[in-house]
Coordinates of C-alpha atoms in Angstrom, one line a residue:
X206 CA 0.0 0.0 0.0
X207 CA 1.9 3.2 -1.2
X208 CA 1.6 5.8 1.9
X209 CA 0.1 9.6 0.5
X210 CA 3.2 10.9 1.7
X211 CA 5.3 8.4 -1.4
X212 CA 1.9 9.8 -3.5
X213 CA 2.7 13.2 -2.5
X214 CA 6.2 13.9 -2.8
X215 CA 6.1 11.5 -6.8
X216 CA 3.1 13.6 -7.7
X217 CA 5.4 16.6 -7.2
X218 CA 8.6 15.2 -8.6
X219 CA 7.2 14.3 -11.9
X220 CA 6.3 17.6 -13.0
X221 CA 10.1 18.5 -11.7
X222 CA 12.1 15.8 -13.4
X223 CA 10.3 16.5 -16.8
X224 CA 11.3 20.2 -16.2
X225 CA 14.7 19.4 -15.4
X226 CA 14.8 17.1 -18.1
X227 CA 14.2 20.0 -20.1
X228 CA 16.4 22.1 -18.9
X229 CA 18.9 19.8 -18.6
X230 CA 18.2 19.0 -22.9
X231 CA 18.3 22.7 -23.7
X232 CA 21.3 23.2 -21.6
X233 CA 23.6 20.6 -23.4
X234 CA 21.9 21.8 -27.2
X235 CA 23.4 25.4 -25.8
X236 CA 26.7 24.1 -25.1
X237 CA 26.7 22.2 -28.2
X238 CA 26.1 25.4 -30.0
X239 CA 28.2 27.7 -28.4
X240 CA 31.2 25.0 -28.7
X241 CA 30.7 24.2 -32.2
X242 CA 30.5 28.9 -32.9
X243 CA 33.4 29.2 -30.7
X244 CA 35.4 26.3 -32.7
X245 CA 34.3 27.6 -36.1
X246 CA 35.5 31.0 -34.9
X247 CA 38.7 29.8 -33.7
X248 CA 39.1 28.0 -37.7
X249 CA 38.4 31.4 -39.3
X250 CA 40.5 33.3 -36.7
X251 CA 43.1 30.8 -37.4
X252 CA 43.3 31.3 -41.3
X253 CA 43.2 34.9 -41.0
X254 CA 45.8 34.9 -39.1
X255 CA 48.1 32.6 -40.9
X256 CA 46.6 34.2 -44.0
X257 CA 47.7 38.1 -42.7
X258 CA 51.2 36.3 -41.8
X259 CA 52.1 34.8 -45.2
X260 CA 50.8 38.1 -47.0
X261 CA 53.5 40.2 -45.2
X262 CA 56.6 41.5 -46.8
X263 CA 59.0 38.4 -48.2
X264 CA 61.4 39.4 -45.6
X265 CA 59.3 39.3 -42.6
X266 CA 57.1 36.0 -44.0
X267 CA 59.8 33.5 -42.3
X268 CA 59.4 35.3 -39.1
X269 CA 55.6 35.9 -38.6
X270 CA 54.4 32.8 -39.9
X271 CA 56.1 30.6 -37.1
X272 CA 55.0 33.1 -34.5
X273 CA 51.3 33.1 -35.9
X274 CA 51.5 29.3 -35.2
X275 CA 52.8 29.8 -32.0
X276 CA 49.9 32.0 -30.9
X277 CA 47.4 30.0 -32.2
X278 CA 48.9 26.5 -30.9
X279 CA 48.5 27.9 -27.2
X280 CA 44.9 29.6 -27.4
X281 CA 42.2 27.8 -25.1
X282 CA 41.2 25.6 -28.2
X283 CA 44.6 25.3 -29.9
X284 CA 44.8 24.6 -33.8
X285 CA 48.0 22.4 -35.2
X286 CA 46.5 21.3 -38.2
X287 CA 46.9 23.9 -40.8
X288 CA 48.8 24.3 -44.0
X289 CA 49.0 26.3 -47.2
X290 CA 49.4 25.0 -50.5
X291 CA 50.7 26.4 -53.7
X292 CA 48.9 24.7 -56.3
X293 CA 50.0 21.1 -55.4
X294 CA 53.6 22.4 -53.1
X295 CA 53.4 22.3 -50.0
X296 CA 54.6 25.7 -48.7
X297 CA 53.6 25.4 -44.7
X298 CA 52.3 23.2 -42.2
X299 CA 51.0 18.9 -42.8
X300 CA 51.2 18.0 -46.1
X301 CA 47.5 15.3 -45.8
X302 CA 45.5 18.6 -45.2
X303 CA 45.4 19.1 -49.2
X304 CA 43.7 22.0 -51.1
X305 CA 39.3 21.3 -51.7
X306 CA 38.9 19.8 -54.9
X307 CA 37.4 22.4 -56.7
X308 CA 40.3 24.3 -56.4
X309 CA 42.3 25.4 -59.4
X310 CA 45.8 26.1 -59.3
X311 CA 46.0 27.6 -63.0
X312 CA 46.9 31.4 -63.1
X313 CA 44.0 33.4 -63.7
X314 CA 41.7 30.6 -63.5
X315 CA 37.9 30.7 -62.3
X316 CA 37.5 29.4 -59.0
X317 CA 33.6 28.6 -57.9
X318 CA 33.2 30.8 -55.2
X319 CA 32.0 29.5 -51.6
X320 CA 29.4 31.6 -49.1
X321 CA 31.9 32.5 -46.6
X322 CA 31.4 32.2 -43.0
X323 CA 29.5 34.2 -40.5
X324 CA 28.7 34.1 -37.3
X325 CA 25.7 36.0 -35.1
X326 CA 26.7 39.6 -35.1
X327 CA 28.1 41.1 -31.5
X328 CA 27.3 43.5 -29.6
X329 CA 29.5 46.2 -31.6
X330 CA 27.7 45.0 -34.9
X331 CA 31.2 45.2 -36.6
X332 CA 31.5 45.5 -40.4
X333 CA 33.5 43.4 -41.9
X334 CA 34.9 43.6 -45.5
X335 CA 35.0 40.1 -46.7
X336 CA 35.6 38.4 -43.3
X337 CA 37.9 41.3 -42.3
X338 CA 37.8 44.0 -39.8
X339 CA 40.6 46.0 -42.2
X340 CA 39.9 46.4 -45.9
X341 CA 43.6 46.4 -46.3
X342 CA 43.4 42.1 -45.7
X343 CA 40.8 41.7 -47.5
X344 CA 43.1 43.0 -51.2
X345 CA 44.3 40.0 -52.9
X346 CA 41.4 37.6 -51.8
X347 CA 39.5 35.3 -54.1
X348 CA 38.1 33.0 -51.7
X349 CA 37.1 34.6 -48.7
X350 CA 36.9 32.2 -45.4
X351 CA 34.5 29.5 -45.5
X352 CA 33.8 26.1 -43.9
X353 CA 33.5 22.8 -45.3
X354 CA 33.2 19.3 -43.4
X355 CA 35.9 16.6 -44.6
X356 CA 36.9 13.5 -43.5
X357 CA 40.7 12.0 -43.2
X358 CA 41.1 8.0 -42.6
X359 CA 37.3 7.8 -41.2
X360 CA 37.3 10.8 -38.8
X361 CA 35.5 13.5 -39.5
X362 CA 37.0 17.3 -39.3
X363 CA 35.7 20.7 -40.0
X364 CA 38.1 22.6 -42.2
X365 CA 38.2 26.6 -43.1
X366 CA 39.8 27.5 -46.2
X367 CA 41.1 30.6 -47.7
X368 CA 42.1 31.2 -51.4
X369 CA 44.2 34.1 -52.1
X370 CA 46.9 36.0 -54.5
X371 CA 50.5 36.6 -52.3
X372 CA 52.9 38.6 -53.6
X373 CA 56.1 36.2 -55.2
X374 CA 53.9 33.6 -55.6
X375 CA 52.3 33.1 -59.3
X376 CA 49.4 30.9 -58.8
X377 CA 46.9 31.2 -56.2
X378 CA 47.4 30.3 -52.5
X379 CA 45.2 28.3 -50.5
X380 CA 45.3 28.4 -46.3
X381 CA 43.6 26.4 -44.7
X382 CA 43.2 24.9 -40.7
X383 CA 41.5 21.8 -39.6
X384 CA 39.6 20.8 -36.3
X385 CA 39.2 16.8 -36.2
X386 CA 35.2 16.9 -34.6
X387 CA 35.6 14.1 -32.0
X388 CA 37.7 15.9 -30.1
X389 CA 34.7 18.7 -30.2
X390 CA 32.4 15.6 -29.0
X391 CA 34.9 14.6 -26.0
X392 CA 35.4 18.3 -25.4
X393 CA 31.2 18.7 -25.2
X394 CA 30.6 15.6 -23.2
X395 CA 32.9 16.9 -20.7
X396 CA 30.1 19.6 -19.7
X397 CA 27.6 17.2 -21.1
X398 CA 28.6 15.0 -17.8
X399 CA 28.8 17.9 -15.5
X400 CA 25.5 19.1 -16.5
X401 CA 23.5 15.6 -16.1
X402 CA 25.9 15.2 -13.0
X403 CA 24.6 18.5 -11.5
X404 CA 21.0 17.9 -12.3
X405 CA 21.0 14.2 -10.7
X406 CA 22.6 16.0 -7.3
X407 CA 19.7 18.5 -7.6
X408 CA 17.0 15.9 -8.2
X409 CA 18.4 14.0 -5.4
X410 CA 18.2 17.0 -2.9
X411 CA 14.8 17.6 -4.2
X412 CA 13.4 14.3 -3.6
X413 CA 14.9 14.7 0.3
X414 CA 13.4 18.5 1.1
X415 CA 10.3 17.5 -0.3
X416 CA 9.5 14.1 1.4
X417 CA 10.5 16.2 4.7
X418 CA 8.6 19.1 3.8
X419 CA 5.3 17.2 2.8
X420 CA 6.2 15.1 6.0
X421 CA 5.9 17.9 8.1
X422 CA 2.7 19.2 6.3
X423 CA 1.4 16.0 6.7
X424 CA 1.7 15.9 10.8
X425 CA -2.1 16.6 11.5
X426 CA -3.0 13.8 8.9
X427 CA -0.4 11.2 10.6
X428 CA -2.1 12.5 13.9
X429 CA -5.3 11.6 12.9
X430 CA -4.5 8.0 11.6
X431 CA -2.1 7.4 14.7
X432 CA -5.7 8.1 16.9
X433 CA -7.9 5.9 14.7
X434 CA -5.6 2.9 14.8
X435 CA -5.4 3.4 18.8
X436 CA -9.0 3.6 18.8
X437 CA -9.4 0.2 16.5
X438 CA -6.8 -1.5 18.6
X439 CA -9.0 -0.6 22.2
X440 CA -12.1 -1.4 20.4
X441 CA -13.6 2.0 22.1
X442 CA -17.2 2.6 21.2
X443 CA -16.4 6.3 22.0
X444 CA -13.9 7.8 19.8
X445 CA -13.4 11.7 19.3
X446 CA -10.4 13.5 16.9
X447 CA -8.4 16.3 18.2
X448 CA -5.7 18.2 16.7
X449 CA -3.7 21.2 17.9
X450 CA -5.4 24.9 17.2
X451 CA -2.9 26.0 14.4
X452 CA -3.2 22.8 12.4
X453 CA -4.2 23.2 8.9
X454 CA -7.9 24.2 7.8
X455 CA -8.4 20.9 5.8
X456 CA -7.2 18.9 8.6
X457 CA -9.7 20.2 11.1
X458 CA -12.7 20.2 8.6
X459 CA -11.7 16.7 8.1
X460 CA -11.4 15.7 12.3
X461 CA -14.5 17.8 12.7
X462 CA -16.8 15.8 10.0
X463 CA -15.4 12.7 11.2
X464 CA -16.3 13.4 14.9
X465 CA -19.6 14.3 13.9
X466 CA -20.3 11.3 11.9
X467 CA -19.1 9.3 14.9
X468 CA -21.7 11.3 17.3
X469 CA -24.2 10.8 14.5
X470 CA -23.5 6.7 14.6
X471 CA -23.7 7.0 18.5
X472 CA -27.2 8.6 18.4
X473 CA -28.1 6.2 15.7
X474 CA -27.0 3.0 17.4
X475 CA -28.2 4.3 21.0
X476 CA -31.7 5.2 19.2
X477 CA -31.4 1.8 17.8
X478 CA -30.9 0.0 21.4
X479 CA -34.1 2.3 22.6
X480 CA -36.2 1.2 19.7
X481 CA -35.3 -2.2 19.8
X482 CA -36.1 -2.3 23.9
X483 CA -39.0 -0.3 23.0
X484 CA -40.5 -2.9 20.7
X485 CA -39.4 -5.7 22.4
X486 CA -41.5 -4.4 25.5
X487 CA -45.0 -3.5 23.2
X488 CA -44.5 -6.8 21.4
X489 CA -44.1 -9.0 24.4
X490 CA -47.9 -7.7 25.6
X491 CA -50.2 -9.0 22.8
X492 CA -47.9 -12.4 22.9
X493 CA -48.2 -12.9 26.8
X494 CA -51.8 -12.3 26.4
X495 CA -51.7 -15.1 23.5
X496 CA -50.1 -17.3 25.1
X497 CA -52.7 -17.0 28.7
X498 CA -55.8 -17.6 26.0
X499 CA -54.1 -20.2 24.4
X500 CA -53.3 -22.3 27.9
X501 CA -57.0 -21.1 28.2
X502 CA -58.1 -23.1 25.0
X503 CA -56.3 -26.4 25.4
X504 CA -58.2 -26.5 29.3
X505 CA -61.5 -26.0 28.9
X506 CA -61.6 -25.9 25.0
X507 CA -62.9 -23.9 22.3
X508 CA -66.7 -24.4 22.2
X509 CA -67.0 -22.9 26.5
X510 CA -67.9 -19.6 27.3
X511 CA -63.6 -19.7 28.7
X512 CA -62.9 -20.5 25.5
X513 CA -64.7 -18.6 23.4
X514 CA -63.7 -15.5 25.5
X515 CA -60.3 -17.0 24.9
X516 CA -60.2 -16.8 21.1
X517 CA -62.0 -13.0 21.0
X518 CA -59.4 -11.7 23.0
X519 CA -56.6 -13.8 20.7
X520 CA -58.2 -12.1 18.4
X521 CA -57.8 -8.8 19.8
X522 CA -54.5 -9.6 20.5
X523 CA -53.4 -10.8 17.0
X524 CA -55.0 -7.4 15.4
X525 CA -52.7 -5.4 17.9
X526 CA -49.8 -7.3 16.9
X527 CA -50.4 -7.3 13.4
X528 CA -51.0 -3.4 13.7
X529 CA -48.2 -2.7 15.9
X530 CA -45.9 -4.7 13.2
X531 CA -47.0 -2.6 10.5
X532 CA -46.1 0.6 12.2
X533 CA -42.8 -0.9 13.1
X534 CA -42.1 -2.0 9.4
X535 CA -43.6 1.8 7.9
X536 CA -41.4 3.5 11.1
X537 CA -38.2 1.9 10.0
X538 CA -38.6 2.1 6.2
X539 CA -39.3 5.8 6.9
X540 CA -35.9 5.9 8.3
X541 CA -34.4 4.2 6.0
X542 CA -35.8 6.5 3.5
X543 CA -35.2 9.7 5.1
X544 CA -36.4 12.5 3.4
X545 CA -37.0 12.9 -0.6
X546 CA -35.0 16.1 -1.9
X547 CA -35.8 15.1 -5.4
X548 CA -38.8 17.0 -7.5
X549 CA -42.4 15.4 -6.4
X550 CA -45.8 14.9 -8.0
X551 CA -48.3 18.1 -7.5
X552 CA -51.6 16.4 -6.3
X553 CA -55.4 17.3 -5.2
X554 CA -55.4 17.5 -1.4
X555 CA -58.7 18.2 -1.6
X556 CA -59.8 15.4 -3.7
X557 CA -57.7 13.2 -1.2
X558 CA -59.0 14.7 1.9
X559 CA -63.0 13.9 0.5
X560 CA -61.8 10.1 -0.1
X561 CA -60.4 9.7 3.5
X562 CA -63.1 11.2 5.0
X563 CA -65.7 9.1 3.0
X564 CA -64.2 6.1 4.1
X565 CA -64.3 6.6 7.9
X566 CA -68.0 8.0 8.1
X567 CA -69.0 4.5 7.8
X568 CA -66.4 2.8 10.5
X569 CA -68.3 1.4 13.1
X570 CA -66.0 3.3 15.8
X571 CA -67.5 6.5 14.2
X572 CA -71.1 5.3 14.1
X573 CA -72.4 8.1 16.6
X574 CA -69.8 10.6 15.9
X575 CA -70.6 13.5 13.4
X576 CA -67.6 14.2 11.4
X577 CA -67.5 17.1 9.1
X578 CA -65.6 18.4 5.9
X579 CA -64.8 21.8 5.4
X580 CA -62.5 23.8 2.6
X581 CA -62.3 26.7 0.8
X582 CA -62.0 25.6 -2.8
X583 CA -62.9 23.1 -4.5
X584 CA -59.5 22.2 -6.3
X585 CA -56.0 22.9 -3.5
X586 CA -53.1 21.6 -4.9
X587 CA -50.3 20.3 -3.0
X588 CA -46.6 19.1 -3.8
X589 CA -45.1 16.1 -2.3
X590 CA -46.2 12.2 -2.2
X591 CA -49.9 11.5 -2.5
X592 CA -49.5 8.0 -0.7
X593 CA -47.7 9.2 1.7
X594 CA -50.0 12.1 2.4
X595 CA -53.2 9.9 2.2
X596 CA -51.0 7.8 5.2
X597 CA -50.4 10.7 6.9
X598 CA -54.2 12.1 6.9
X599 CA -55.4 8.8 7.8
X600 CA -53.5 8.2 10.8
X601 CA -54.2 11.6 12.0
X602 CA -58.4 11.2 11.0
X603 CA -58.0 7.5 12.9
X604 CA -56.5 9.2 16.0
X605 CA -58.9 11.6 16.6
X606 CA -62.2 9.0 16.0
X607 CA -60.4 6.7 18.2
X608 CA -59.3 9.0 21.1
X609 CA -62.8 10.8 20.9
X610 CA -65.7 10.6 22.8
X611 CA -68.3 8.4 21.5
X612 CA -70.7 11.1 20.0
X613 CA -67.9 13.6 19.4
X614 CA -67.4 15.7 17.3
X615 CA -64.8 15.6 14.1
X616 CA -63.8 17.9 11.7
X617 CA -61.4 17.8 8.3
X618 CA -60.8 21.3 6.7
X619 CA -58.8 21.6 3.3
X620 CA -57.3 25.3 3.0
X621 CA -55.2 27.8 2.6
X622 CA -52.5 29.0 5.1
X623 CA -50.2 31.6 4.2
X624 CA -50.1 30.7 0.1
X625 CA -49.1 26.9 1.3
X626 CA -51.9 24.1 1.2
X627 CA -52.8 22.9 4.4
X628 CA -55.3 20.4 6.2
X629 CA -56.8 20.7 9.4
X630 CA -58.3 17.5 11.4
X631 CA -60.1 19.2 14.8
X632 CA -61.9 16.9 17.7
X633 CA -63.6 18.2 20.7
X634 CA -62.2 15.2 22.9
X635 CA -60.0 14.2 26.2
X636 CA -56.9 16.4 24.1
X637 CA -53.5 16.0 24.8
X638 CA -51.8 18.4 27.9
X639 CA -49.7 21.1 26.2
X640 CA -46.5 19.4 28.4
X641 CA -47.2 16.4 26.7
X642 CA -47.9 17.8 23.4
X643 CA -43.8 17.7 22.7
X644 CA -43.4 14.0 23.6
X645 CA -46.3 12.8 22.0
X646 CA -43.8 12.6 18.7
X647 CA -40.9 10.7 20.6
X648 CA -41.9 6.6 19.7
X649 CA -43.6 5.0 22.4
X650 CA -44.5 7.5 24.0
X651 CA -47.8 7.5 25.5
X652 CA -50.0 10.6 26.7
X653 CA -51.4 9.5 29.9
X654 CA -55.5 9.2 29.8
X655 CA -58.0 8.2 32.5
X656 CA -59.9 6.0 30.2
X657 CA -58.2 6.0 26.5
X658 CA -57.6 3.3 24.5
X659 CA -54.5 1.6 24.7
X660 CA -51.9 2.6 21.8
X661 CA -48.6 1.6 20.5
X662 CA -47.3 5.3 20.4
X663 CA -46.1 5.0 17.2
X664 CA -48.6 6.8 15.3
X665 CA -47.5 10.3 15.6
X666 CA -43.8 9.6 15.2
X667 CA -44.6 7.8 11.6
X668 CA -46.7 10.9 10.6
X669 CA -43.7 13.3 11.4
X670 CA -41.0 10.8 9.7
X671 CA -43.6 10.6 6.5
X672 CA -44.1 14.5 6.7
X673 CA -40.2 14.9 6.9
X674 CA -39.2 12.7 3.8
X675 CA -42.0 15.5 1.5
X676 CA -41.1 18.8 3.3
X677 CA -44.1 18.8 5.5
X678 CA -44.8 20.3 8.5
X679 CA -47.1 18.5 11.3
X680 CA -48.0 20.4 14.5
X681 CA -50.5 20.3 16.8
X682 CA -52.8 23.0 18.8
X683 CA -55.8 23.0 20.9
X684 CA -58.8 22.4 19.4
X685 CA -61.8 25.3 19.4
X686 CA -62.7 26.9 22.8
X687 CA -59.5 24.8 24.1
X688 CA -61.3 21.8 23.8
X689 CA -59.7 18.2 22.0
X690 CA -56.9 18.2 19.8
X691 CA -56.3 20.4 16.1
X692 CA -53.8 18.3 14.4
X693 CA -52.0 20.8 11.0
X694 CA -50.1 19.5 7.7
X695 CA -48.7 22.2 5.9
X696 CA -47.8 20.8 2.6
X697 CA -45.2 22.5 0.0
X698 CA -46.7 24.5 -2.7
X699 CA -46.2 24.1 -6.5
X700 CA -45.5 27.2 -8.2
X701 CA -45.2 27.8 -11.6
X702 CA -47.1 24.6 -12.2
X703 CA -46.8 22.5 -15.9
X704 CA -48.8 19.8 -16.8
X705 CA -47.4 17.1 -18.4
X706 CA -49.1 15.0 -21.2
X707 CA -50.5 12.2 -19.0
X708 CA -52.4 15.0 -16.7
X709 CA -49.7 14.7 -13.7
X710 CA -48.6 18.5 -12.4
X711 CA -44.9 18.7 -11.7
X712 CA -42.8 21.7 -10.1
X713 CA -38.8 22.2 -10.1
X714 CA -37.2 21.8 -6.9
X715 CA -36.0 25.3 -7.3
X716 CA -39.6 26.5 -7.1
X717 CA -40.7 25.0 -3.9
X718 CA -41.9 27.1 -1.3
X719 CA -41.2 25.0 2.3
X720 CA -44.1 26.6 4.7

């Protein structure tokens, strides 16, 4: 497993060897071309040189000549392959550094001219009259400087060559000086070396400052791992990050959303432990009381008055279960669910509120209650989930028939509140205490009543959780003249509404308005 601080410090280096790389490649074509311009120089310094020596007076030409070699052969690149022809006589210098081919040694002949050889212009931006500072040189010249590559018994050499008229001499001179161009290669790799050479030392001490320096910015990272691993080795069901004050930003947000995810687990797991003792505890009712009946029906058998009481209140007891179970199942799907952030159907509350309350006026529980419906349209529109909405008014419509008195009173109202659909559900029964009214929505939880029927306590929480995943708000108030219980759904409202082919109303999530 490669550590972030390896990642790190060869993410970095990459980028740095390829531009070293570079540099290092321009670099070496630099020296290549300032070596090879300074050698060429040195040829065509050479010949001029030689070539001002030999065009001196007869009497001096003995004298300067030698010296000219002399100062060339101890220059920083010296030259001691030179010499200077006569036609095909040998007048100076090694006799296997011959005239070019082209040239010809006949008197007056016509020799092909050659571009002659120039360099980037200094500083000074001298003028030169054909390769000369002094015009004076330049008299008597029919070649002026050039440079040819030639090759003597497989080695290559670079060669400058000068063709002129001397006087005492009757045909044509030529002067020439030769460079053999693997000693320019060994001179070159020379620096070559030293240049790769530095930039290997460089890379080196690179790679060293920046493993320590991303090693050091690294410290409140290695901090945190050091902690986890301490914490996975105690197996502590409590585990909190802490870093110094002046760590770095990142380091902090990320110890900070780690510690809350951790506190976030440990409400999760200790809400889990509640809800599972909680259910546990309302399950174990209905099956001790199935159990008695059944002990019941195996003494005195089903067709006694024991036993018949016996299998009514299994009965009883099996409808409980089976409706505690449900709430259970819808409770923990709702939490699995969470809340739905996506963009939801627009639907008729009103329409769905009518439904409802047409179904329950015929439940025998409601038999001698009157229950109303009241709204102030005929068409309210609502955004979220219509199945969960038609849960949610259901549960709330069942609790207050069910928690009523016998010939209460009940009433659904579809309106308006504030521009956001809303649906009121009012009875004029027991109520719940207003320091109860808080609780009520923690599971299992059970307002305490003289005579009220027993409950799961489940039935708020799932309407909250259900009201939660659409953007709904549930809250509850005192019903008129402070009697029973007004339970209130505020739903979302579409705006902006567009109907889509198949008659369904959908609404951006952008254009939600949460009441």
């Amino acid at each position: 497993m490669t550590s972030l601080r390896a990642r790190l410090t060869a993410a970095v280096m990459m980028p740095l060897l390829a531009l070293a790389i570079t540099f290092g490649t321009i670099t070496c074509w630099m020296i290549h071309r300032t070596l090879s311009t300074a050698s060429d120089r040195t040829l065509v310094g050479s010949v001029t040189m030689i070539s001002r020596a030999i065009n001196a007076d007869t009497s001096a030409r003995h004298q300067l000549l030698p010296l000219a070699i002399h100062l060339l052969q101890n220059q920083m690149t010296p030259v001691s392959h030179y010499s200077v022809y006569e036609g095909n006589e040998l007048i100076a210098g090694t006799d296997w550094l011959v005239p070019p081919a082209d040239y010809d040694p006949t008197p007056g002949a016509k020799i092909p001219h050659h571009t002659p050889a120039s360099f980037p212009r200094s500083y000074r931006d001298t003028q030169l009259v054909r390769g000369y500072v002094d015009a004076r040189d330049a008299e008597g010249v029919i070649q002026a400087a050039y440079l040819r590559d030639a090759e003597l018994e497989g080695r290559s050499m670079r060669v400058a060559t000068e063709i002129r008229t001397l006087p005492g001499f009757a045909r044509p001179v030529v002067v020439q000086v030769a460079d053999f161009l693997d000693d320019r290669h060994a001179y070159e790799q020379t620096y070559f070396l030293r240049v790769a050479g530095a930039g290997i030392l460089i890379a080196m001490t690179a790679v060293l400052l920046f493993y320590g320096a991303i090693t050091w910015g690294l410290g409140p990272f290695a901090s945190l791992t050091r902690q986890i691993g301490a914490a996975r080795r105690q197996s502590t069901s409590h585990l909190r990050l802490t870093l110094e004050e002046d760590a770095p930003r990142e380091a902090l947000l990320l110890a900070s959303a780690f510690n809350e995810l951790m506190a976030r687990t440990e409400r999760a797991i200790s809400s889990l432990r509640e809800f599972t003792s909680n259910a546990s505890h309302q399950l174990r009712t209905p099956l001790a009381i199935v159990r008695v009946h059944v002990d019941v029906l195996s003494r005195y058998g089903p067709s006694t008055p024991q036993g018949a009481t016996a299998l009514k209140d299994i009965g009883a007891a099996v409808d409980s279960l089976e409706r505690l179970l449900g709430q259970l199942i819808s409770l923990a799907r709702m939490d699995e669910q969470g809340r739905d952030d996506g963009p939801q159907e627009a639907f008729d509350l009103t329409a769905a509120a009518v439904g409802i309350v047409a179904s329950r006026v015929t439940h025998p529980d409601a038999s001698a209650m009157d229950i109303g419906f009241e709204t102030d349209a005929a068409t309210i529109m609502a955004l979220g989930d219509k199945a969960l909405a038609t849960e949610m008014i259901s549960n709330l419509l069942d609790n207050a028939i069910r928690y009523n008195r016998a010939d209460g009173t009940v009433t659904v109202r579809v309106l308006t509140r504030e521009g956001a659909p809303a649906i009121e559900i009012e009875d004029d029964g027991p109520g719940i205490a207003p320091a109860d009214r808080e609780k009520v929505w923690e599971r299992f939880y059970r307002a305490p009543g003289a005579d009220g029927p027993s409950g799961s306590g489940l039935g708020l929480p799932i309407v909250r959780a259900m009201g939660e995943r659409m953007g709904a708000r549930v809250t509850l108030e005192d019903g008129a003249g402070g009697k029973g219980v007004k339970a209130i759904i505020v739903f979302l409202a579409p705006e902006l509404q567009s109907e889509t082919p198949d008659g369904t109303y959908f609404s951006p999530a952008t254009k939600m308005t949460a009441c």
